[in-house]
Coordinates of C-alpha atoms and ligand atoms in Angstrom, one line a residue:
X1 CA 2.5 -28.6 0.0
X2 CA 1.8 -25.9 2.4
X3 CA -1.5 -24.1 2.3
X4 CA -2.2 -20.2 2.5
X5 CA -5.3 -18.1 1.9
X6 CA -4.9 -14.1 1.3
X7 CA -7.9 -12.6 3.3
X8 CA -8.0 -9.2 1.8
X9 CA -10.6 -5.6 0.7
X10 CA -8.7 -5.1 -2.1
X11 CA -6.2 -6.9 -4.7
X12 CA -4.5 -6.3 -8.2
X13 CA -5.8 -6.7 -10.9
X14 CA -9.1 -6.8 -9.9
X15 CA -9.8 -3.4 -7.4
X16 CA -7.4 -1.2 -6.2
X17 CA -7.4 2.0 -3.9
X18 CA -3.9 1.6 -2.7
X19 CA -0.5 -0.2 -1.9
X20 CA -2.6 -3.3 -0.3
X21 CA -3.7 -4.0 -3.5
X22 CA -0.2 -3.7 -4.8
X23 CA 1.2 -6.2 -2.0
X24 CA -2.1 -8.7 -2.3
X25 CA -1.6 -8.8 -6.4
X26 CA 2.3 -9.2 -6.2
X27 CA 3.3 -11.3 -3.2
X28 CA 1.5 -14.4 -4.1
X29 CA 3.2 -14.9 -7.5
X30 CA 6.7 -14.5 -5.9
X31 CA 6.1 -17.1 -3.5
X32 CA 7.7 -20.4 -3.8
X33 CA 5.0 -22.5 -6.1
X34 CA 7.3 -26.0 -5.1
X35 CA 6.0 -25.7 -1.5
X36 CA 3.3 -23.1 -1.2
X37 CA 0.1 -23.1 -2.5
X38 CA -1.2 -19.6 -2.2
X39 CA -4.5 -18.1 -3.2
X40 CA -6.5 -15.1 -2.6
X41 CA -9.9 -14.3 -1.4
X42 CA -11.3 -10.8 -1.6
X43 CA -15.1 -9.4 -2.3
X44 CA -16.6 -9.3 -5.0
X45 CA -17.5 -5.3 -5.2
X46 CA -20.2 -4.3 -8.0
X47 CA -17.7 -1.9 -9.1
X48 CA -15.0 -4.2 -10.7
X49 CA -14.6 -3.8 -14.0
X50 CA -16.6 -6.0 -16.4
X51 CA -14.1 -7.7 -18.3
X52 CA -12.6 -8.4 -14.9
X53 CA -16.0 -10.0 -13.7
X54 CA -16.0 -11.7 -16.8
X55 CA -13.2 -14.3 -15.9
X56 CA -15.1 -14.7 -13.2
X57 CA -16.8 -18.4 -12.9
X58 CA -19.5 -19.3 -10.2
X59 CA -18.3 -22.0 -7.9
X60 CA -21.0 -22.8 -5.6
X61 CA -23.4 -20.4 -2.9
X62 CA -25.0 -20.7 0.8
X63 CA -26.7 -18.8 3.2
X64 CA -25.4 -17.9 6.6
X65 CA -26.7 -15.9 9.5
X66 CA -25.3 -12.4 9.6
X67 CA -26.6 -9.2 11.4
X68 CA -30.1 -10.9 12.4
X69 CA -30.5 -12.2 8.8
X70 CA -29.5 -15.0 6.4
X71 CA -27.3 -13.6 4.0
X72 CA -26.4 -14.7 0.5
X73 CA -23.0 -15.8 0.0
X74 CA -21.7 -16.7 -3.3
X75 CA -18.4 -18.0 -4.4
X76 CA -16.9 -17.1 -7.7
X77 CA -13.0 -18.0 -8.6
X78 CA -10.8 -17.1 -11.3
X79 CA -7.4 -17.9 -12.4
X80 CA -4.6 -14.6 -13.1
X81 CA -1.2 -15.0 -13.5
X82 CA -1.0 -18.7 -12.3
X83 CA -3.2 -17.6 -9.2
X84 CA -6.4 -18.8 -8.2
X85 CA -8.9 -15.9 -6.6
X86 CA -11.8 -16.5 -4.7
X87 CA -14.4 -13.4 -4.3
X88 CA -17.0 -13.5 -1.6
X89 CA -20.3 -12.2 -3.5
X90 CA -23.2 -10.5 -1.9
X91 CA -25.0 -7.7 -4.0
X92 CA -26.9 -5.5 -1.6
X93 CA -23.4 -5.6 1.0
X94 CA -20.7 -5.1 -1.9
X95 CA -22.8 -2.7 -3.8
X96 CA -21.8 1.4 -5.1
X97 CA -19.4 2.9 -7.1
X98 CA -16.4 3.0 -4.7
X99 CA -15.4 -0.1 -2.5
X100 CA -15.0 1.9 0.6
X101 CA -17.4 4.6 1.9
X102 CA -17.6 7.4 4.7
X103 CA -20.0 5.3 6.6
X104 CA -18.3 3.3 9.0
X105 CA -21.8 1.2 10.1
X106 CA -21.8 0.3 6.7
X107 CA -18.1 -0.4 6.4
X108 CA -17.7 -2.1 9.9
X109 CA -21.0 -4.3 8.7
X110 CA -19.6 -5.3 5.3
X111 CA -16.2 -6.3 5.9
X112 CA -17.4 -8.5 9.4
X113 CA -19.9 -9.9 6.6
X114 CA -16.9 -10.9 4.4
X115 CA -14.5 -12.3 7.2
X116 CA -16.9 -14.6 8.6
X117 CA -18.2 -15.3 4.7
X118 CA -14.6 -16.2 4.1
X119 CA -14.2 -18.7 6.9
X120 CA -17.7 -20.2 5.9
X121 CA -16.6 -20.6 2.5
X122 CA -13.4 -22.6 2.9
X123 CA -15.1 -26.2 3.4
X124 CA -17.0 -26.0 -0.1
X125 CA -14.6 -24.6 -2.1
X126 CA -12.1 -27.8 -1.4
X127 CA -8.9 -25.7 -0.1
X128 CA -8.2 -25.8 3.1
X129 CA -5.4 -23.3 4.2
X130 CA -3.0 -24.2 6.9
X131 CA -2.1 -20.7 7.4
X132 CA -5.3 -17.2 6.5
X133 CA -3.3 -14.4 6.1
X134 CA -5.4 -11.4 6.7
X135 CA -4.6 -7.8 5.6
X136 CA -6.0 -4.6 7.5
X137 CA -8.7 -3.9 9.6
X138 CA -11.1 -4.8 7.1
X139 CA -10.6 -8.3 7.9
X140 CA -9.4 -8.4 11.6
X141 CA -12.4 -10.6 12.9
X142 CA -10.7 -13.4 10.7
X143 CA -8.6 -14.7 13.6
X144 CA -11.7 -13.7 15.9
X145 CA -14.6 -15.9 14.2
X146 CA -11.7 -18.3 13.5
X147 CA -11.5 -18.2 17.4
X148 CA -14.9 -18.6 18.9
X149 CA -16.9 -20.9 16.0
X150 CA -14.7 -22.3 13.7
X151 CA -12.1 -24.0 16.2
X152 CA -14.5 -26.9 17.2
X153 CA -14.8 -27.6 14.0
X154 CA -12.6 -30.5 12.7
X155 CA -12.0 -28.7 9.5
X156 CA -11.0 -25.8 11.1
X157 CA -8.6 -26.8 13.7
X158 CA -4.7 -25.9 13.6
X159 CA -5.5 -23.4 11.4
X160 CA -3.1 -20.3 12.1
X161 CA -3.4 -16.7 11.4
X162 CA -1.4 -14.2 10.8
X163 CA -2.3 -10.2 10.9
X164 CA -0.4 -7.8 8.3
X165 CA -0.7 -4.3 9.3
X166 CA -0.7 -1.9 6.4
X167 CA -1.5 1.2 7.4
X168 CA -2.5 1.3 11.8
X169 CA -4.5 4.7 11.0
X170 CA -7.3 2.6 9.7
X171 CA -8.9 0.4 12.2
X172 CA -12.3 -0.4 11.8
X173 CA -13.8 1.2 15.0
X174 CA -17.4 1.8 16.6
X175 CA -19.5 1.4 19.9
X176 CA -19.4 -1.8 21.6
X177 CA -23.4 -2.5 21.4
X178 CA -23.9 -1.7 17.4
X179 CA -20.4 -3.9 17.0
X180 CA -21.5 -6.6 18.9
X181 CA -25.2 -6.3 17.2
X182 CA -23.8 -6.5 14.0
X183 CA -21.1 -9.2 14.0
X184 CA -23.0 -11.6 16.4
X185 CA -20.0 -11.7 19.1
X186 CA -20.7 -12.6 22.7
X187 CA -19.9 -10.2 25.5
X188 CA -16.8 -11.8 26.0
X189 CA -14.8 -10.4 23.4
X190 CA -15.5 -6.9 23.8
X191 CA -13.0 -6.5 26.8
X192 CA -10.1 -3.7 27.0
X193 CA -7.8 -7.1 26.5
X194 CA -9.9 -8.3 23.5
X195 CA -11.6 -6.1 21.3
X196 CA -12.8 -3.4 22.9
X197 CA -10.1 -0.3 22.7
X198 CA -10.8 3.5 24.7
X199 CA -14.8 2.3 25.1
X200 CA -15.1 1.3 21.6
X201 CA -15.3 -1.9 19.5
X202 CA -12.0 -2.2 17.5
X203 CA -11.9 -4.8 14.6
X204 CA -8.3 -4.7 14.3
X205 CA -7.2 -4.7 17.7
X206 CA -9.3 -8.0 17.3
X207 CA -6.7 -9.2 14.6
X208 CA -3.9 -8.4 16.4
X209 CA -4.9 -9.7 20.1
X210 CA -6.0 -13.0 18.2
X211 CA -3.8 -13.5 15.3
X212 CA -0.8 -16.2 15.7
X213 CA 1.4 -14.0 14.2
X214 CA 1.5 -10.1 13.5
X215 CA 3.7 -8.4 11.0
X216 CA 4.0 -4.8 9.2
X217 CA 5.2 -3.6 6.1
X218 CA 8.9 -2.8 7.4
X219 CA 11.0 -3.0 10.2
X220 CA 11.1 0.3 11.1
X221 CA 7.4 0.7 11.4
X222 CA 7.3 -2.0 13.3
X223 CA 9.6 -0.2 15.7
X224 CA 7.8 3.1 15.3
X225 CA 4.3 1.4 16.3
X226 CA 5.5 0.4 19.4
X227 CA 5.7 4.2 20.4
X228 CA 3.0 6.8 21.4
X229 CA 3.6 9.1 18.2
X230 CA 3.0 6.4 15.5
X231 CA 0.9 3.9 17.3
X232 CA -2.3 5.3 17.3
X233 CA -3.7 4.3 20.5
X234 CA -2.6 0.5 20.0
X235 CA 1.1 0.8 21.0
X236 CA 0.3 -0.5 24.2
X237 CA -1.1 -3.7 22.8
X238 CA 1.9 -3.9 19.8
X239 CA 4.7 -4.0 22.4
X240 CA 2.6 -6.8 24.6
X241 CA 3.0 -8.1 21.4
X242 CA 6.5 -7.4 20.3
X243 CA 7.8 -11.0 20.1
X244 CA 5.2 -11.9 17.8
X245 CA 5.4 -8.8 15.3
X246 CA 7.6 -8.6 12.8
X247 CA 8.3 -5.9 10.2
X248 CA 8.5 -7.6 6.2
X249 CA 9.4 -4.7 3.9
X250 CA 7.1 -4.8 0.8
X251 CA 8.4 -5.5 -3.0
X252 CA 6.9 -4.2 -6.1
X253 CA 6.3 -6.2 -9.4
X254 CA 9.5 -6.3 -11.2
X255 CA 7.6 -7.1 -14.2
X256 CA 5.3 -4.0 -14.2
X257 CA 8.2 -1.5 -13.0
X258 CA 10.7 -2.0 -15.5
X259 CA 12.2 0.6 -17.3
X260 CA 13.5 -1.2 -20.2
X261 CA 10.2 -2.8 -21.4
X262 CA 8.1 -0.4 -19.9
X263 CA 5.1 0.1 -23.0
X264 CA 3.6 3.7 -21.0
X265 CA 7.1 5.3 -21.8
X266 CA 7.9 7.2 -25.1
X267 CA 11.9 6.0 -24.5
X268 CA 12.8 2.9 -22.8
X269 CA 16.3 2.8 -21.0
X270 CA 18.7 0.8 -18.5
X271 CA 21.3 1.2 -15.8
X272 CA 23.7 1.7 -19.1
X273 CA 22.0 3.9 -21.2
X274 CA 19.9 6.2 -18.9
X275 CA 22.6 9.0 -19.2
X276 CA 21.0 9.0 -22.9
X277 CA 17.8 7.9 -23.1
X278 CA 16.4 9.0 -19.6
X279 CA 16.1 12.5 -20.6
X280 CA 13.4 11.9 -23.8
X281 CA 10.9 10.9 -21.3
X282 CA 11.3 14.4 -19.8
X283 CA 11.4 16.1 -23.1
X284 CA 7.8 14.0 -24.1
X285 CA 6.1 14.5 -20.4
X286 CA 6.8 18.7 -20.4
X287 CA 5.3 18.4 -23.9
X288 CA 2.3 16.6 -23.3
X289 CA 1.8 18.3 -19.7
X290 CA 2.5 21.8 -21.3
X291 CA 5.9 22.6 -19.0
X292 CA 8.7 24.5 -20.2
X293 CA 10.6 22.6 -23.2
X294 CA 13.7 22.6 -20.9
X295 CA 16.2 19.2 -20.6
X296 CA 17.9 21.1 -18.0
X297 CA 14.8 21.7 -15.7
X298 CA 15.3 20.0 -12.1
X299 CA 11.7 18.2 -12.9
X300 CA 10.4 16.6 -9.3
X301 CA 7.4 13.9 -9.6
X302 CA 4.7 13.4 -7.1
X303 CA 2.6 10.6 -7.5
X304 CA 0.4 9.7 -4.6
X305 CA -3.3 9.7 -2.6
X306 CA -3.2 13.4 -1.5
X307 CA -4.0 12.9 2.1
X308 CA -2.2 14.2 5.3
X309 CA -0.5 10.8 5.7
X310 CA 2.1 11.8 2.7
X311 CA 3.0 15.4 4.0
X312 CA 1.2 17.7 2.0
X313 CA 0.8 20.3 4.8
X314 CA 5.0 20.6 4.1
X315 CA 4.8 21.1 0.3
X316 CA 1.6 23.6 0.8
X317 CA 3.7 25.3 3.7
X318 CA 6.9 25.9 1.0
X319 CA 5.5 25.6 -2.6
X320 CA 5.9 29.7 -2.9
X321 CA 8.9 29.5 -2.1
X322 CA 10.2 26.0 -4.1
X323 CA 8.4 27.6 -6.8
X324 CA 10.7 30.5 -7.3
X325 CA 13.4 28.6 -8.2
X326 CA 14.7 26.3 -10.8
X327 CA 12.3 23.6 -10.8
X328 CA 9.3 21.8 -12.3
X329 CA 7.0 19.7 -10.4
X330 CA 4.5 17.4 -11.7
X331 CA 1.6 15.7 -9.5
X332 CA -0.1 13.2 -10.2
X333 CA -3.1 11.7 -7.5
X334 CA -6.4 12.2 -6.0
X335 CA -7.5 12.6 -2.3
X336 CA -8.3 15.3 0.2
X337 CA -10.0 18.3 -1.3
X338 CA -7.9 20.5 0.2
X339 CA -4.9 19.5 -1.4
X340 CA -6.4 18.8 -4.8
X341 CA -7.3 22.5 -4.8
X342 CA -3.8 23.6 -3.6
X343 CA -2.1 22.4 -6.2
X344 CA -4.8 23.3 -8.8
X345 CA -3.6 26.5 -7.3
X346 CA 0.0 26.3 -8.0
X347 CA -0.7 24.8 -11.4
X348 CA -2.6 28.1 -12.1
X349 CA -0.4 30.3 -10.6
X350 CA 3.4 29.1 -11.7
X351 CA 1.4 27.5 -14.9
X352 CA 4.8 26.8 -17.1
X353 CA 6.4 25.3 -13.7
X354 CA 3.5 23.4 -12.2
X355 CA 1.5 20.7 -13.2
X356 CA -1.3 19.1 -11.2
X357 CA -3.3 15.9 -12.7
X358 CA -5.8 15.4 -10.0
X359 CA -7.3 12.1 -11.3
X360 CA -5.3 8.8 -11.1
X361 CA -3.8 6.8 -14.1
X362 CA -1.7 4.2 -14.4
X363 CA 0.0 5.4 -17.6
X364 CA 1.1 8.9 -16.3
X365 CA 2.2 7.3 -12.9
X366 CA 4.9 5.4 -15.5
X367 CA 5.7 8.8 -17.3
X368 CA 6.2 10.5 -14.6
X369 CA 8.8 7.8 -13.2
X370 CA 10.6 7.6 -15.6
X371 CA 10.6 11.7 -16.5
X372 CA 11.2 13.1 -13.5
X373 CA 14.4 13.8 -12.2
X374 CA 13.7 13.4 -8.4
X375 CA 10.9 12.3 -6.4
X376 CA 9.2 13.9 -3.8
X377 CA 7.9 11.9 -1.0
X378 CA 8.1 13.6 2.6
X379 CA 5.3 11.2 4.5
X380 CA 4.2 11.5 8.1
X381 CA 4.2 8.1 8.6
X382 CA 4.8 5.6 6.1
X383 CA 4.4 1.9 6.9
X384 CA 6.4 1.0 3.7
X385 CA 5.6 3.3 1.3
X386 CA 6.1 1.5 -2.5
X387 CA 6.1 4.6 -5.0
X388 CA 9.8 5.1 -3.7
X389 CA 10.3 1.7 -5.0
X390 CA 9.1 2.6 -8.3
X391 CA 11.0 5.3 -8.7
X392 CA 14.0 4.1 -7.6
X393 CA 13.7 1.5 -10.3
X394 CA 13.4 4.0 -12.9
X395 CA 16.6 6.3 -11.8
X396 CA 14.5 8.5 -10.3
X397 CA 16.4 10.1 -7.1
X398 CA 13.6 10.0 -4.1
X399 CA 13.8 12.6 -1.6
X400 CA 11.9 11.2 1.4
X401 CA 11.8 12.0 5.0
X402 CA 13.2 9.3 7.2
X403 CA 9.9 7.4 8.9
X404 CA 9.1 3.3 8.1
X405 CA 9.5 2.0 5.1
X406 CA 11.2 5.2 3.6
X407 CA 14.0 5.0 5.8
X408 CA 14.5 1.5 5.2
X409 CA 14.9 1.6 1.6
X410 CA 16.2 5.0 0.6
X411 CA 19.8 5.7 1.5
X412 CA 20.5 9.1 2.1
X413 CA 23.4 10.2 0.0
X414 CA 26.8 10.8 1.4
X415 CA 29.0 13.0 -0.6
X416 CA 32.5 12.0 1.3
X417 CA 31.8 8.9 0.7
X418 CA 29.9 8.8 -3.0
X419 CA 27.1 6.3 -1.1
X420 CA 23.4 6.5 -1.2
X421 CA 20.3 6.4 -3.0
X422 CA 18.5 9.6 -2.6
X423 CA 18.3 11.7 0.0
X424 CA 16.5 12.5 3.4
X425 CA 15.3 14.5 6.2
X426 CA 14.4 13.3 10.1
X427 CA 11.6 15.9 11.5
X428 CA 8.6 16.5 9.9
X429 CA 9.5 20.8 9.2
X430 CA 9.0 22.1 5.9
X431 CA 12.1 24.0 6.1
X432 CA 13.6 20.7 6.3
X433 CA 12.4 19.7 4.0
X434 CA 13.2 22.7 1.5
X435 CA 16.8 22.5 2.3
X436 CA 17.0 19.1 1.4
X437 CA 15.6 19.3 -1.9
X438 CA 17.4 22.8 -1.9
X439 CA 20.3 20.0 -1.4
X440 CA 19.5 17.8 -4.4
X441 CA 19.3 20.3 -6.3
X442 CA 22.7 21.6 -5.8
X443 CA 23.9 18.3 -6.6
X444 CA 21.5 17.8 -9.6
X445 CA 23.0 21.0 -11.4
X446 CA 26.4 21.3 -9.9
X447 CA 27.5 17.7 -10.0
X448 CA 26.3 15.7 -12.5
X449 CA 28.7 13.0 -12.3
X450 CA 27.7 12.5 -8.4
X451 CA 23.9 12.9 -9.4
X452 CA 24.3 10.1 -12.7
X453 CA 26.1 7.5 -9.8
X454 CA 23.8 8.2 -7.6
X455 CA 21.1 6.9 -10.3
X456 CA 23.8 4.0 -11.0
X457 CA 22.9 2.9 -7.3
X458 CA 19.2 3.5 -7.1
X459 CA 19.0 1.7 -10.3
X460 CA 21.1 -1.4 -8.6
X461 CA 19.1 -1.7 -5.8
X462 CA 17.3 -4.8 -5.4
X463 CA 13.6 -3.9 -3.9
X464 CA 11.9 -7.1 -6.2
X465 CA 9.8 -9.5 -3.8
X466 CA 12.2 -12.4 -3.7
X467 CA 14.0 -11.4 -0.6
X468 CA 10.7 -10.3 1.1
X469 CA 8.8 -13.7 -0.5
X470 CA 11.4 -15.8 1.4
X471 CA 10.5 -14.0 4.9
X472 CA 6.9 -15.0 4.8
X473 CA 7.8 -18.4 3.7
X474 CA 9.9 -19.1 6.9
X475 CA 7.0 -17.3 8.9
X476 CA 4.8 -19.5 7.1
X477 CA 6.7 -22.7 7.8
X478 CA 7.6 -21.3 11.2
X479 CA 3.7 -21.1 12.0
X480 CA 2.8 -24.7 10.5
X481 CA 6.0 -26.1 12.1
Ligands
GLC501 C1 -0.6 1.3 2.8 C2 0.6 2.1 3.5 C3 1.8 2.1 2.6 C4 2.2 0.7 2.2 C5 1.0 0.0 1.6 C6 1.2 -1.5 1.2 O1 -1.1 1.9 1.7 O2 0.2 3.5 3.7 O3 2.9 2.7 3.3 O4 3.2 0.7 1.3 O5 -0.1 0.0 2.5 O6 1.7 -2.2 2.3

């Protein structure tokens, strides 16, 4: 039996802000339980839900120096879905309402808390990973502490790392002194070939210079990293790198996303009955949202965080325009201010065509799946992207723009040859972007057959973890050899 600990800020179904959490709650189940042993460690923020802290059960506690003090670390575990969770507890450090905050001293000081908590903990808590698989910035002095105290340990030694980039924006970043003040490192990390990146201290640049193994969320971000545009000041260090990086596109939980026992939906359907049973979704969502009563309506969903990353400067450049045409679009998400109040702003203005939900829920996110007719999704960058996933799952035809993940797993539709899952655009132009869902629509009202096989195909394809599951498990093996 092989050994891995997940080292991660956030995790299903315990706290979520984003995909992470997605990828850290799904993987682990879809690994091979015969050989694997997988568990997950992740803090244990005052904001979790009760009932969640509830399953908690203490384990054991210690106190280590941290940041000129001796900290409080407790260990509490709990058992979901056949896997066992760790969470690193320390109530002044994982304290507020929100996990993450606009502070980045407190941020940078928190999450160096929990990696070198997390290696601390391992020899009481009686598991002792052969491969700590770390996720993000927020725990890229992992492989660093693993580096410099924990190797002359006997416990420790052979232990190997591997880095998962999630999102390279992100990267944990601050001056050299305060870094070095706060996470107790000598001198000689904070190098340009360690962790020190453009003058400051870099916490994932850590992970990746020390990590065994470095991998993204698909191949094609892990080609676009490598360049000037998408790399974000590390693409130097990521092609130094290059023949240890690999890109893994994400699953989603097959379970969760299904369509036919789906309880958030008003009208369950398959790949056989959607032509049917499909369109009662839409009939129940522009009810309940208060949108035309129209089955014919082209109805495009957006469900996401509404930050720059996913392209709403495009949609803000356009909406006039997509607006006077024969459309609905529903949005569902939270983020940047700026957005939330532009699409407050076409909800007001195009009222019976528009609708924005600016809060997040679960629930809609499933309506709106399984309602909308397309789905809108014209990122940036987009290291794997997973709502794409989800809608293709439900039938929903994405319309993405061709960067990382979104390339990888939406093919763009070819009308010569009936192939293809949704449909696509390369440079990041609004116009572009107009005329392709100008595009879809024109197939959507014109050609129904083409549209309904195009569903038949995004409903086929296979974007479950088990392909994925079997990459890490030969990384895995391939790092324990
Ligand atoms: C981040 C990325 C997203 C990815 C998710 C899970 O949220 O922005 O593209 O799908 O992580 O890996």
């Amino acid at each position: 039996m092989k050994n891995i600990l997940f080292v991660a800020s956030e995790g299903v179904p315990f706290i979520k802000t984003g995909g992470l959490a997605d990828v850290v709650g799904s993987l682990p189940k879809c690994i091979d339980k015969k050989y694997f042993d997988v568990r997950v460690m992740i803090p244990k923020y005052s904001c979790i839900k009760q009932e969640l802290k509830d399953k908690m059960k203490y384990k054991t506690h210690f106190y280590m120096d941290f940041n000129w003090k001796s900290e409080y670390v407790g260990i509490l575990e709990a058992k979901v879905d056949g896997i066992i969770y760790y969470f690193i507890d320390n109530e002044s450090l994982f304290t507020g309402f929100k996990i993450y905050s606009d502070n980045v001293i407190d941020e940078i000081t928190k999450f160096s808390f929990f990696s070198k908590a997390a290696l601390s903990a391992l020899p009481l808590i009686g598991f002792r990973p052969d491969v700590i698989h770390c996720h993000d910035w927020q725990t890229g002095l992992v492989p660093v502490y693993l580096k410099e105290r924990f190797q002359g340990n006997e416990f420790f030694r052979g232990i190997k790392t591997v880095m998962t980039i999630h999102n390279l924006k992100f990267q944990g970043k601050w001056d050299v002194k305060t870094v070095k003040s706060i996470t107790g490192l000598p001198d000689y990390f904070f190098t340009p070939d360690k962790l020190e990146a453009y003058k400051d201290a870099n916490l994932l640049k850590g992970g990746i210079v020390y990590a065994d193994a470095v991998t993204t969320v698909s191949p094609t971000y892990a080609e676009e990293i490598k360049t000037a545009f998408y790399g974000e000041g590390l693409d130097g260090l990521l092609n130094a790198r290059a023949g240890s990086l690999r890109g893994i596109i994400n699953g989603i939980d097959y379970d969760d996303f299904n369509p036919e026992t789906d309880k958030n939906i008003v009208c369950p359907y398959n790949a056989v009955n959607f032509r049917k049973e499909k369109i009662k979704n839409k009939r129940a969502l522009q009810a309940e949202l208060g949108l035309e009563q129209d089955d014919k309506k082209f109805m495009i969903g957006i469900v996401s965080r509404l930050t720059d990353q996913k392209g709403f400067d495009l949609i803000a450049y356009i909406m006039d325009e997509l607006c006077q045409e024969d459309v609905q679009i529903v949005v569902l998400g939270t983020g940047e201010e700026r957005y939330e109040n532009m699409f407050r702003h076409f909800d007001w203005k195009y009222n019976q065509k528009v609708s924005a939900n600016i809060y997040y829920s679960d629930e809609l996110s499933h309506k709106i799946y399984a309602a909308s007719d397309a789905f809108l999704m014209p990122s940036l960058f987009e290291p794997c992207g997973l709502s794409q996933l989800m809608a293709l799952r439900y039938g929903t035809i994405p319309i993405v723009r061709e960067t990382g993940g979104l390339k990888d797993t939406v093919e763009p539709y070819n009308e010569y040859e009936s192939t293809g899952t949704g449909f696509s655009f390369r440079n990041y132009n609004a116009h572009e972007m107009l005329a392709t869902i100008r595009y879809a629509k024109y197939v959507f009202y014109q050609k129904k057959r083409e549209w309904n096989k195009m569903i038949d195909r995004a409903m086929a394809a296979d974007f479950s973890w088990h392909v994925s599951a079997k990459n890490y498990q030969e990384m895995y093996d391939w790092l324990i050899g």
